Protein backbone atom coordinates (compact mmCIF):
# COMPACT_ATOMS: atom_id res chain seq x y z
CA ALA A 1 -21.17 -18.51 20.04
CA VAL A 2 -20.90 -15.03 21.47
CA CYS A 3 -18.37 -12.71 19.84
CA SER A 4 -17.61 -10.03 22.36
CA MET A 5 -15.24 -7.25 21.38
CA GLY A 6 -15.57 -5.70 24.86
CA ASN A 7 -16.80 -2.28 25.87
CA SER A 8 -13.69 -0.10 26.22
CA THR A 9 -10.54 0.53 24.21
CA SER A 10 -8.70 -2.20 26.11
CA ARG A 11 -11.04 -4.82 24.64
CA LEU A 12 -10.05 -3.97 21.10
CA TYR A 13 -6.44 -4.82 21.74
CA SER A 14 -7.15 -8.50 22.10
CA VAL A 15 -7.20 -8.33 18.30
CA LEU A 16 -3.85 -6.58 18.32
CA ALA A 17 -2.05 -8.30 21.17
CA LYS A 18 -2.36 -11.92 20.18
CA THR A 19 -1.05 -13.71 17.13
CA LEU A 20 -3.82 -15.57 15.38
CA SER A 21 -3.07 -19.16 14.47
CA SER A 22 -4.78 -20.52 11.36
CA GLY A 23 -7.38 -22.08 13.66
CA ALA A 24 -7.99 -18.80 15.42
CA VAL A 25 -8.27 -17.02 12.07
CA SER A 26 -11.32 -19.00 10.98
CA GLN A 27 -12.87 -18.51 14.41
CA HIS A 28 -12.16 -14.78 14.24
CA GLN A 29 -13.50 -14.55 10.70
CA ASP A 30 -16.78 -16.09 11.88
CA CYS A 31 -16.91 -13.34 14.46
CA LEU A 32 -16.29 -10.66 11.85
CA GLU A 33 -19.09 -11.99 9.68
CA GLN A 34 -21.50 -11.52 12.57
CA LEU A 35 -20.39 -7.96 13.34
CA ASP A 36 -20.81 -5.08 10.94
CA SER A 37 -17.75 -2.89 11.48
CA ALA A 38 -20.04 0.15 11.63
CA GLN A 39 -21.50 -1.27 14.85
CA LEU A 40 -18.12 -1.54 16.55
CA ASP A 41 -16.68 1.19 18.73
CA PRO A 42 -14.30 3.60 16.97
CA ILE A 43 -10.63 3.41 17.93
CA ASP A 44 -8.56 6.37 19.04
CA PRO A 45 -5.51 6.18 16.72
CA LYS A 46 -3.25 7.59 19.45
CA GLU A 47 -4.24 4.80 21.81
CA LEU A 48 -3.71 2.17 19.13
CA LEU A 49 -0.27 3.64 18.40
CA GLU A 50 0.57 3.48 22.10
CA GLN A 51 -0.49 -0.17 22.21
CA CYS A 52 1.73 -0.93 19.20
CA GLN A 53 4.66 0.78 20.89
CA ILE A 54 4.16 -1.31 24.04
CA VAL A 55 4.38 -4.48 21.94
CA LEU A 56 7.50 -3.09 20.20
CA GLN A 57 9.30 -1.77 23.29
CA LYS A 58 12.16 -4.27 22.93
CA ARG A 59 12.74 -3.32 19.29
CA PRO A 60 14.75 -0.35 18.00
CA PRO A 61 12.71 2.85 17.49
CA ARG A 62 11.10 3.71 14.16
CA PHE A 63 13.29 5.26 11.50
CA GLN A 64 12.72 8.99 11.09
CA ARG A 65 11.78 10.08 7.58
CA ASN A 66 10.95 13.64 6.59
CA PHE A 67 8.51 15.04 4.07
CA VAL A 68 9.99 17.10 1.25
CA ASN A 69 7.90 20.09 0.15
CA LEU A 70 7.60 20.00 -3.63
CA LYS A 71 5.24 22.87 -4.39
CA LYS A 72 5.64 26.42 -3.28
CA SER A 73 2.63 28.11 -1.74
CA THR A 74 -0.59 26.96 -3.35
CA ALA A 75 -3.81 28.92 -3.54
CA SER A 76 -5.83 25.87 -2.46
CA ASN A 77 -7.93 26.33 0.67
CA HIS A 78 -8.44 22.59 0.94
CA ARG A 79 -6.43 20.06 2.88
CA PRO A 80 -4.17 17.95 0.68
CA ILE A 81 -5.06 14.31 0.09
CA ARG A 82 -2.42 12.04 1.58
CA VAL A 83 -1.88 8.75 -0.30
CA MET A 84 0.28 5.91 1.02
CA GLN A 85 1.57 3.08 -1.17
CA TRP A 86 3.21 0.01 0.42
CA ASN A 87 4.02 -3.60 -0.31
CA ILE A 88 3.90 -4.77 3.31
CA LEU A 89 5.36 -8.29 2.65
CA ALA A 90 2.94 -11.19 3.01
CA GLN A 91 3.53 -12.96 6.29
CA ALA A 92 3.48 -16.42 4.72
CA LEU A 93 6.06 -15.37 2.11
CA GLY A 94 8.31 -13.61 4.62
CA GLU A 95 8.44 -16.66 6.85
CA GLY A 96 8.12 -19.38 4.24
CA LYS A 97 9.38 -18.48 0.76
CA ASP A 98 11.32 -15.24 0.45
CA ASN A 99 14.42 -16.47 2.25
CA PHE A 100 15.85 -13.22 3.58
CA VAL A 101 19.16 -14.70 4.65
CA GLN A 102 20.28 -11.73 6.77
CA CYS A 103 16.95 -11.25 8.56
CA PRO A 104 16.50 -13.25 11.79
CA MET A 105 13.25 -15.24 11.91
CA GLU A 106 12.59 -13.53 15.24
CA ALA A 107 12.23 -10.22 13.38
CA LEU A 108 9.43 -11.69 11.25
CA LYS A 109 7.13 -12.75 14.11
CA TRP A 110 3.66 -11.60 13.13
CA GLU A 111 2.55 -10.36 16.54
CA GLU A 112 5.37 -7.79 16.47
CA ARG A 113 5.71 -7.22 12.72
CA LYS A 114 2.04 -6.29 12.40
CA CYS A 115 2.59 -3.62 15.06
CA LEU A 116 5.52 -2.22 13.05
CA ILE A 117 3.24 -2.05 9.99
CA LEU A 118 0.45 -0.39 11.95
CA GLU A 119 2.92 2.02 13.55
CA GLU A 120 4.06 3.17 10.10
CA ILE A 121 0.48 3.65 8.91
CA LEU A 122 -0.55 5.50 12.08
CA ALA A 123 2.55 7.72 11.94
CA TYR A 124 1.74 9.07 8.45
CA LYS A 125 -2.08 9.12 8.78
CA PRO A 126 -2.94 8.55 5.11
CA ASP A 127 -6.35 9.57 3.80
CA ILE A 128 -6.00 6.71 1.29
CA LEU A 129 -3.91 3.60 1.89
CA CYS A 130 -2.94 1.19 -0.90
CA LEU A 131 -1.30 -2.09 0.11
CA GLN A 132 0.06 -5.16 -1.65
CA GLU A 133 0.86 -8.64 -0.28
CA VAL A 134 -1.90 -8.43 2.32
CA ASP A 135 -2.56 -11.89 3.79
CA HIS A 136 -3.93 -10.75 7.16
CA TYR A 137 -6.78 -8.61 5.87
CA PHE A 138 -9.69 -10.23 7.72
CA ASP A 139 -8.04 -10.73 11.10
CA THR A 140 -5.95 -7.56 11.34
CA PHE A 141 -6.32 -4.78 8.78
CA GLU A 142 -10.06 -4.76 8.16
CA PRO A 143 -11.16 -4.96 11.82
CA LEU A 144 -8.66 -2.35 12.96
CA LEU A 145 -8.72 0.13 10.07
CA SER A 146 -12.50 0.05 9.72
CA ARG A 147 -12.69 1.20 13.34
CA LEU A 148 -10.24 4.00 12.54
CA GLY A 149 -12.79 5.31 10.03
CA TYR A 150 -11.57 3.67 6.82
CA GLN A 151 -13.72 1.96 4.22
CA CYS A 152 -11.89 -1.25 3.32
CA THR A 153 -11.65 -3.32 0.12
CA PHE A 154 -9.63 -6.48 -0.52
CA PHE A 155 -9.06 -8.42 -3.74
CA PRO A 156 -6.96 -11.59 -3.36
CA LYS A 157 -4.85 -13.18 -6.06
CA PRO A 158 -6.64 -16.17 -7.62
CA TRP A 159 -3.64 -18.46 -7.02
CA SER A 160 -1.73 -16.83 -4.22
CA PRO A 161 1.74 -18.29 -3.53
CA CYS A 162 0.92 -17.91 0.17
CA LEU A 163 -1.34 -20.95 -0.15
CA ASP A 164 1.71 -23.14 -0.81
CA VAL A 165 3.12 -22.27 2.63
CA GLU A 166 2.25 -24.49 5.58
CA HIS A 167 0.10 -22.76 8.23
CA ASN A 168 -0.69 -19.92 5.85
CA ASN A 169 -3.34 -17.32 6.63
CA GLY A 170 -5.09 -17.49 3.27
CA PRO A 171 -4.28 -15.79 -0.04
CA ASP A 172 -2.50 -12.47 -0.34
CA GLY A 173 -3.81 -9.66 -2.48
CA CYS A 174 -4.27 -5.93 -2.92
CA ALA A 175 -6.16 -3.85 -0.38
CA MET A 176 -7.44 -0.29 -0.44
CA PHE A 177 -8.60 1.86 2.47
CA PHE A 178 -10.02 5.40 2.39
CA LEU A 179 -11.33 7.67 5.15
CA LYS A 180 -15.10 7.83 4.98
CA GLU A 181 -15.17 11.30 6.56
CA ARG A 182 -13.20 12.68 3.58
CA PHE A 183 -14.56 10.70 0.62
CA GLU A 184 -17.68 9.10 -0.76
CA LEU A 185 -17.40 5.93 -2.84
CA VAL A 186 -18.94 6.49 -6.28
CA SER A 187 -17.90 3.26 -7.99
CA SER A 188 -15.55 0.32 -7.40
CA ALA A 189 -14.02 -2.25 -9.74
CA ASN A 190 -12.01 -5.36 -8.93
CA ILE A 191 -9.86 -6.08 -11.97
CA ARG A 192 -8.18 -9.38 -12.76
CA LEU A 193 -5.40 -8.41 -15.13
CA THR A 194 -4.99 -10.11 -18.48
CA ALA A 195 -1.89 -10.67 -20.62
CA MET A 196 -2.05 -11.84 -24.22
CA LYS A 197 -5.83 -12.23 -23.70
CA LEU A 198 -5.24 -14.68 -20.87
CA LYS A 199 -6.38 -14.06 -17.31
CA THR A 200 -3.42 -13.80 -14.96
CA ASN A 201 -2.76 -14.17 -11.25
CA GLN A 202 -2.34 -10.42 -10.75
CA VAL A 203 -5.11 -8.04 -9.74
CA ALA A 204 -6.03 -4.40 -9.25
CA ILE A 205 -8.69 -2.39 -7.43
CA ALA A 206 -9.93 0.89 -8.92
CA GLN A 207 -12.33 3.14 -7.02
CA THR A 208 -13.86 6.45 -8.03
CA LEU A 209 -14.21 8.71 -5.01
CA LYS A 210 -15.86 12.07 -4.43
CA CYS A 211 -13.93 14.45 -2.18
CA HIS A 212 -16.36 15.95 0.36
CA GLU A 213 -14.43 19.22 0.71
CA THR A 214 -14.00 20.04 -2.98
CA GLY A 215 -16.82 18.06 -4.59
CA ARG A 216 -14.26 16.79 -7.08
CA LEU A 217 -14.20 13.24 -8.41
CA PHE A 218 -11.01 11.25 -8.79
CA CYS A 219 -10.03 7.62 -9.32
CA ILE A 220 -7.57 5.75 -7.10
CA ALA A 221 -6.14 2.38 -8.17
CA VAL A 222 -3.84 -0.17 -6.56
CA THR A 223 -2.05 -3.06 -8.28
CA HIS A 224 0.80 -5.56 -8.00
CA LEU A 225 2.29 -6.80 -11.27
CA LYS A 226 4.03 -10.11 -11.96
CA ALA A 227 7.44 -10.50 -10.31
CA ARG A 228 10.80 -11.83 -11.50
CA THR A 229 13.29 -11.36 -14.30
CA GLY A 230 12.20 -12.82 -17.61
CA TRP A 231 8.59 -11.68 -17.26
CA GLU A 232 9.08 -8.20 -18.71
CA ARG A 233 6.74 -8.71 -21.70
CA PHE A 234 4.14 -10.23 -19.40
CA ARG A 235 4.26 -7.16 -17.12
CA SER A 236 4.02 -4.93 -20.18
CA ALA A 237 0.84 -6.73 -21.27
CA GLN A 238 -0.61 -6.47 -17.76
CA GLY A 239 0.18 -2.76 -17.70
CA CYS A 240 -1.57 -2.23 -21.05
CA ASP A 241 -4.63 -4.05 -19.74
CA LEU A 242 -4.70 -1.97 -16.56
CA LEU A 243 -4.29 1.28 -18.51
CA GLN A 244 -7.18 0.33 -20.80
CA ASN A 245 -9.39 -0.39 -17.80
CA LEU A 246 -8.41 2.93 -16.23
CA LYS A 247 -9.10 4.82 -19.46
CA ASN A 248 -12.64 3.45 -19.42
CA ILE A 249 -13.15 4.21 -15.71
CA THR A 250 -11.78 7.78 -15.98
CA GLN A 251 -13.61 8.45 -19.26
CA GLY A 252 -10.30 9.00 -21.03
CA ALA A 253 -8.70 11.14 -18.30
CA LYS A 254 -11.74 13.35 -17.59
CA ILE A 255 -11.59 12.04 -14.03
CA PRO A 256 -8.19 12.60 -12.34
CA LEU A 257 -6.29 9.43 -11.54
CA ILE A 258 -3.79 8.16 -8.96
CA VAL A 259 -2.25 4.70 -9.44
CA CYS A 260 -0.29 3.05 -6.65
CA GLY A 261 1.58 -0.17 -7.08
CA ASP A 262 4.45 -2.55 -6.84
CA PHE A 263 5.09 -2.84 -10.57
CA ASN A 264 8.05 -5.23 -10.13
CA ALA A 265 9.62 -3.20 -12.93
CA GLU A 266 12.60 -0.86 -13.02
CA PRO A 267 12.16 2.46 -14.89
CA THR A 268 14.01 0.91 -17.85
CA GLU A 269 11.17 -1.56 -18.49
CA GLU A 270 8.52 -1.27 -21.18
CA VAL A 271 5.63 -1.17 -18.67
CA TYR A 272 7.15 1.94 -17.09
CA ARG A 273 7.34 3.62 -20.52
CA GLU A 274 3.70 2.66 -21.19
CA PHE A 275 2.58 4.49 -18.06
CA SER A 276 4.87 7.46 -18.78
CA ASN A 277 3.59 7.82 -22.34
CA SER A 278 -0.07 6.97 -21.74
CA SER A 279 -2.83 9.23 -23.05
CA LEU A 280 -3.88 9.50 -19.39
CA ASN A 281 -0.98 12.01 -19.01
CA LEU A 282 0.52 10.35 -15.94
CA ASN A 283 3.66 11.33 -14.08
CA SER A 284 5.50 9.43 -11.36
CA ALA A 285 5.32 11.40 -8.12
CA TYR A 286 8.64 10.23 -6.67
CA LYS A 287 10.58 11.57 -9.66
CA LEU A 288 9.90 15.00 -8.15
CA LEU A 289 12.33 14.24 -5.31
CA SER A 290 15.26 14.18 -7.76
CA PRO A 291 17.19 17.40 -8.46
CA ASP A 292 15.92 17.59 -12.05
CA GLY A 293 12.49 16.09 -11.38
CA GLN A 294 13.18 13.46 -14.04
CA SER A 295 14.79 10.55 -12.16
CA GLU A 296 13.23 7.87 -10.00
CA PRO A 297 14.72 7.12 -6.57
CA PRO A 298 17.74 4.77 -6.54
CA TYR A 299 15.72 2.09 -4.73
CA THR A 300 12.33 1.30 -3.19
CA THR A 301 13.28 -2.24 -2.13
CA TRP A 302 16.58 -3.58 -0.77
CA LYS A 303 17.05 -7.15 0.42
CA ILE A 304 19.57 -9.98 0.58
CA ARG A 305 18.60 -13.43 -0.67
CA PRO A 306 20.74 -16.55 -1.23
CA SER A 307 21.34 -15.35 -4.81
CA GLY A 308 22.77 -12.07 -3.53
CA GLU A 309 21.82 -8.49 -2.80
CA CYS A 310 18.82 -7.00 -4.61
CA ARG A 311 18.42 -3.22 -4.76
CA HIS A 312 15.68 -2.05 -7.11
CA THR A 313 13.15 0.67 -7.84
CA LEU A 314 9.85 -1.16 -8.30
CA ASP A 315 7.19 0.87 -6.45
CA TYR A 316 5.42 3.94 -7.83
CA ILE A 317 2.66 6.47 -7.29
CA TRP A 318 1.45 7.71 -10.69
CA TYR A 319 -0.88 10.69 -10.96
CA SER A 320 -2.72 12.84 -13.53
CA GLN A 321 -0.32 15.75 -13.87
CA HIS A 322 -2.89 17.93 -15.67
CA ALA A 323 -5.36 17.72 -12.75
CA LEU A 324 -3.29 17.10 -9.61
CA ASN A 325 -0.27 18.64 -7.91
CA VAL A 326 2.14 16.80 -5.62
CA THR A 327 2.66 19.17 -2.72
CA SER A 328 5.02 16.94 -0.71
CA ALA A 329 6.50 13.44 -0.65
CA LEU A 330 8.03 11.35 2.11
CA GLY A 331 11.80 10.94 1.76
CA LEU A 332 13.19 7.43 1.53
CA LEU A 333 15.34 5.66 4.09
CA THR A 334 19.06 6.21 3.62
CA GLU A 335 21.51 3.34 3.18
CA GLU A 336 22.84 4.09 6.65
CA GLN A 337 19.37 3.78 8.18
CA ILE A 338 18.64 0.56 6.32
CA GLY A 339 21.89 -0.97 7.58
CA PRO A 340 24.15 -3.71 6.21
CA ASN A 341 21.62 -6.53 6.64
CA ARG A 342 19.09 -4.62 4.51
CA LEU A 343 15.32 -5.27 4.73
CA PRO A 344 13.21 -6.54 6.41
CA SER A 345 14.73 -6.15 9.87
CA PHE A 346 13.96 -5.54 13.53
CA ASN A 347 13.64 -1.85 12.54
CA TYR A 348 11.47 -2.17 9.45
CA PRO A 349 8.72 -4.72 8.70
CA SER A 350 8.89 -5.07 4.91
CA ASP A 351 11.45 -5.47 2.13
CA HIS A 352 9.72 -2.54 0.35
CA LEU A 353 9.68 1.06 1.54
CA SER A 354 6.39 2.88 1.98
CA LEU A 355 5.77 5.80 -0.38
CA VAL A 356 3.62 8.71 0.84
CA CYS A 357 2.51 11.77 -1.17
CA ASP A 358 0.25 14.75 -0.55
CA PHE A 359 -1.91 15.77 -3.51
CA SER A 360 -3.99 18.84 -4.24
CA PHE A 361 -6.36 19.48 -7.12
CA ASN A 362 -5.44 22.02 -9.78
CA GLN A 363 -7.67 25.06 -9.34
CA ASP A 364 -9.17 24.92 -12.82
CA PRO A 365 -11.40 21.84 -12.79
CA ASP A 366 -12.15 22.14 -16.52
CA ARG A 367 -8.51 22.14 -17.57
CA LEU A 368 -7.66 18.75 -19.01
CA LEU A 369 -4.79 17.92 -21.32
């Protein structure tokens, strides 16, 4: 079989423009196995954004969110590192299990929802992108983002709930993407989290990168902890396991660290306190948006299910506060923007908000704790 991706930008958009059925997915995956992404033509992000907007022309425009400057003038001559954290909502769960009673099924159609997701990513242009609930990695995110210059890594859950949904697209998991022009991969670890010495269904990816401009090393990690009320001790154990892994990878905080994730835990939970009080000296970046710099946002997810309305703060970007500065962070959507039917919606593709921060290195590379 010949797998032709075409010879101009218009050919690429066959990947974007059509929804892949489960049959088409396996066919497309065969194609991907034959083609090294490095051999494929690069994509102009502006053209891809335009293509997304054509698909979305009948939908309301994107919500406008503004960056908040958090650090006054810095002496750094280097561009900040932009990190984006987002639980994008697995397609199989959105359509088959999550039961968003106020969200029309029409709003969840993959051929349009994927363009909303891509539009958000392209709008903020992250240097590093950390995603959870990715169940369209091989047919959408890897082929497109690799051609935008990202190096891509995916680690699926061992027993993904997506597999219980008819016509699913495979398991969901965590995915990490970084721009190869900005960073070099030094080491990578796929971590299956344990709790009470038992292997669990939750995972993490941790990669040590070297920044080309500064020569500095840092570690970036992405995770998605166990969901639901009643599993607080389980999440706490998973958090302890992840922290121990990260201590080993960062040589006890010698290498700066950024951890992105849907922790499924409010700031009142034990796992949040473990990260706050860790010897890795981590701070939560989005606390810096509060007037006193000590309070998390009022919500990072807002949805309506049959059991009622759920408004929670579950998503975080943690960072080594001794080695990194947060220079700016993307403001959250207001209640008015989100609207009475909450998320997801025709305006916004996920039940979780994306978090985006700009980081710079402290000028003294030898200064630790």
